[in-house]
Coordinates of C-alpha atoms in Angstrom, one line a residue:
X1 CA -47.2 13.0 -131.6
X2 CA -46.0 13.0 -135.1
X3 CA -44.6 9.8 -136.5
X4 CA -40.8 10.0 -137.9
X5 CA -40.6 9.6 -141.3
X6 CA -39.2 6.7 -143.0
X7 CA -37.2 8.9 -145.8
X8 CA -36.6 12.8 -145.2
X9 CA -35.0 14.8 -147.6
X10 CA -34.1 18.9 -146.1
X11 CA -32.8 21.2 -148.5
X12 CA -31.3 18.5 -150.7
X13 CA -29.6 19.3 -154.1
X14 CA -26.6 17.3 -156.2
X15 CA -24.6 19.4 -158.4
X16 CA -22.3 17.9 -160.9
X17 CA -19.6 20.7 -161.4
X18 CA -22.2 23.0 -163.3
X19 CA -24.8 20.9 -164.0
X20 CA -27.6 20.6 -161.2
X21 CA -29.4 17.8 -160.9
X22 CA -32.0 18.4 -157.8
X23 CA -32.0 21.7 -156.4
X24 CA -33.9 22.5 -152.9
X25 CA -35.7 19.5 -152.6
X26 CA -37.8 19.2 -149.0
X27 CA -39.3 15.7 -149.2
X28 CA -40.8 13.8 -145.8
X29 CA -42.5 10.3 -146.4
X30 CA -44.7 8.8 -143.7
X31 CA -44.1 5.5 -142.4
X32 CA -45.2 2.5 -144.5
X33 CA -46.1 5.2 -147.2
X34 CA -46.3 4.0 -151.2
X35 CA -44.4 6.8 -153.0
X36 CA -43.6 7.2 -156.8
X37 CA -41.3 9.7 -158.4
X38 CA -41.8 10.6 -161.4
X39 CA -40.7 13.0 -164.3
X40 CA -39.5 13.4 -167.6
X41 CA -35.6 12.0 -168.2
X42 CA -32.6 13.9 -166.3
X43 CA -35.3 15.1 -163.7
X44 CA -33.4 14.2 -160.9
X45 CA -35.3 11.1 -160.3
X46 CA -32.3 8.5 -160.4
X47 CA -29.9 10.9 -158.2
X48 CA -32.4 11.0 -155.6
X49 CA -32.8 7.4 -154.8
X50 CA -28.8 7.1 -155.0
X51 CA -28.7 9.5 -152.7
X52 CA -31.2 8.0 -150.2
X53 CA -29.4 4.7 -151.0
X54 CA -26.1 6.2 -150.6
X55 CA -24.3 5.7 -153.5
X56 CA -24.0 9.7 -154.0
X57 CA -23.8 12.1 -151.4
X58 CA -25.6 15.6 -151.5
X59 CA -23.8 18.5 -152.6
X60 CA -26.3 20.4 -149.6
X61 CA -28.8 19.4 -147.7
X62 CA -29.7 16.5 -145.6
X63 CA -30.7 12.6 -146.3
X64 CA -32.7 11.1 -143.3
X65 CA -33.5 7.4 -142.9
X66 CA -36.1 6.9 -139.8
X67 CA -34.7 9.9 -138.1
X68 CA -31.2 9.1 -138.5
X69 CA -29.2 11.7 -140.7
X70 CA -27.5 9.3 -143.5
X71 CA -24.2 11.6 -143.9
X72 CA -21.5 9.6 -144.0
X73 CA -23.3 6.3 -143.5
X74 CA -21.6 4.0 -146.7
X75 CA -24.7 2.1 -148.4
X76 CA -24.3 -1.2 -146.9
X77 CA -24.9 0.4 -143.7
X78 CA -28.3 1.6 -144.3
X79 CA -31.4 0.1 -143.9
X80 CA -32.2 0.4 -147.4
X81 CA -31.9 -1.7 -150.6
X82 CA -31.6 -0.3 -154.6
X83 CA -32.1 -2.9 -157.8
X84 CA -30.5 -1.4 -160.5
X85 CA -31.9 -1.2 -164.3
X86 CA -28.8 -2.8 -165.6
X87 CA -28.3 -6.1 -163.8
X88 CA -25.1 -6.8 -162.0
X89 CA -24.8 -10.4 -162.8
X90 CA -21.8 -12.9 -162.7
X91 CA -22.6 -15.0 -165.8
X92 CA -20.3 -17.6 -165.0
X93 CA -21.9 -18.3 -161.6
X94 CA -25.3 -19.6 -161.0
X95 CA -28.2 -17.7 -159.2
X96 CA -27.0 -18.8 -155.3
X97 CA -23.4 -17.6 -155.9
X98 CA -24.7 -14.5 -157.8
X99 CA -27.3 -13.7 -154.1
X100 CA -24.3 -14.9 -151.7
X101 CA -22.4 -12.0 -153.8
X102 CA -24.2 -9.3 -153.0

């Protein structure tokens, strides 16, 4: 029996009105795998973990998370987490109030 993949990616791409930024990508990655994407800048690299985070949906294709297909499933609904480059700090609270936040 084949194990279900924690990520699965089937026929993915995300178009921008003419711009295409992942086109066709078929992406399965095993349970507990270690994974790095990687690529020269406007790759694709950024849209594909805000897809599988949810914060962009696929203009085709499919987004699966342990077997279950993602569409439609807002980010804080999935079993996933993202920590952005740019920090989304409050600077006028302090570090608990900035975690009870989120």
């Amino acid at each position: 029996m084949t194990a279900v993949p924690d990520i699965e990616f089937r026929g993915v791409a995300k178009r921008y009105g003419a711009v295409t930024a992942v086109n066709g990508i078929d992406l399965a990655v095993p349970p507990s795998a270690f994974v790095a994407l990687l690529g020269p800048s406007g790759c694709g690299k950024t849209t594909c973990l805000r897809m599988i985070g949810g914060f962009e949906q696929p203009s085709e294709g499919q987004v699966f998370i342990r077997g279950q297909d993602m569409a439609g499933t807002p980010p804080y609904r999935r079993p996933v987490n993202m920590v952005f480059q740019q920090y989304a700090l409050f600077p006028h609270l302090d570090v608990e109030a900035n975690v009870s936040y989120g």
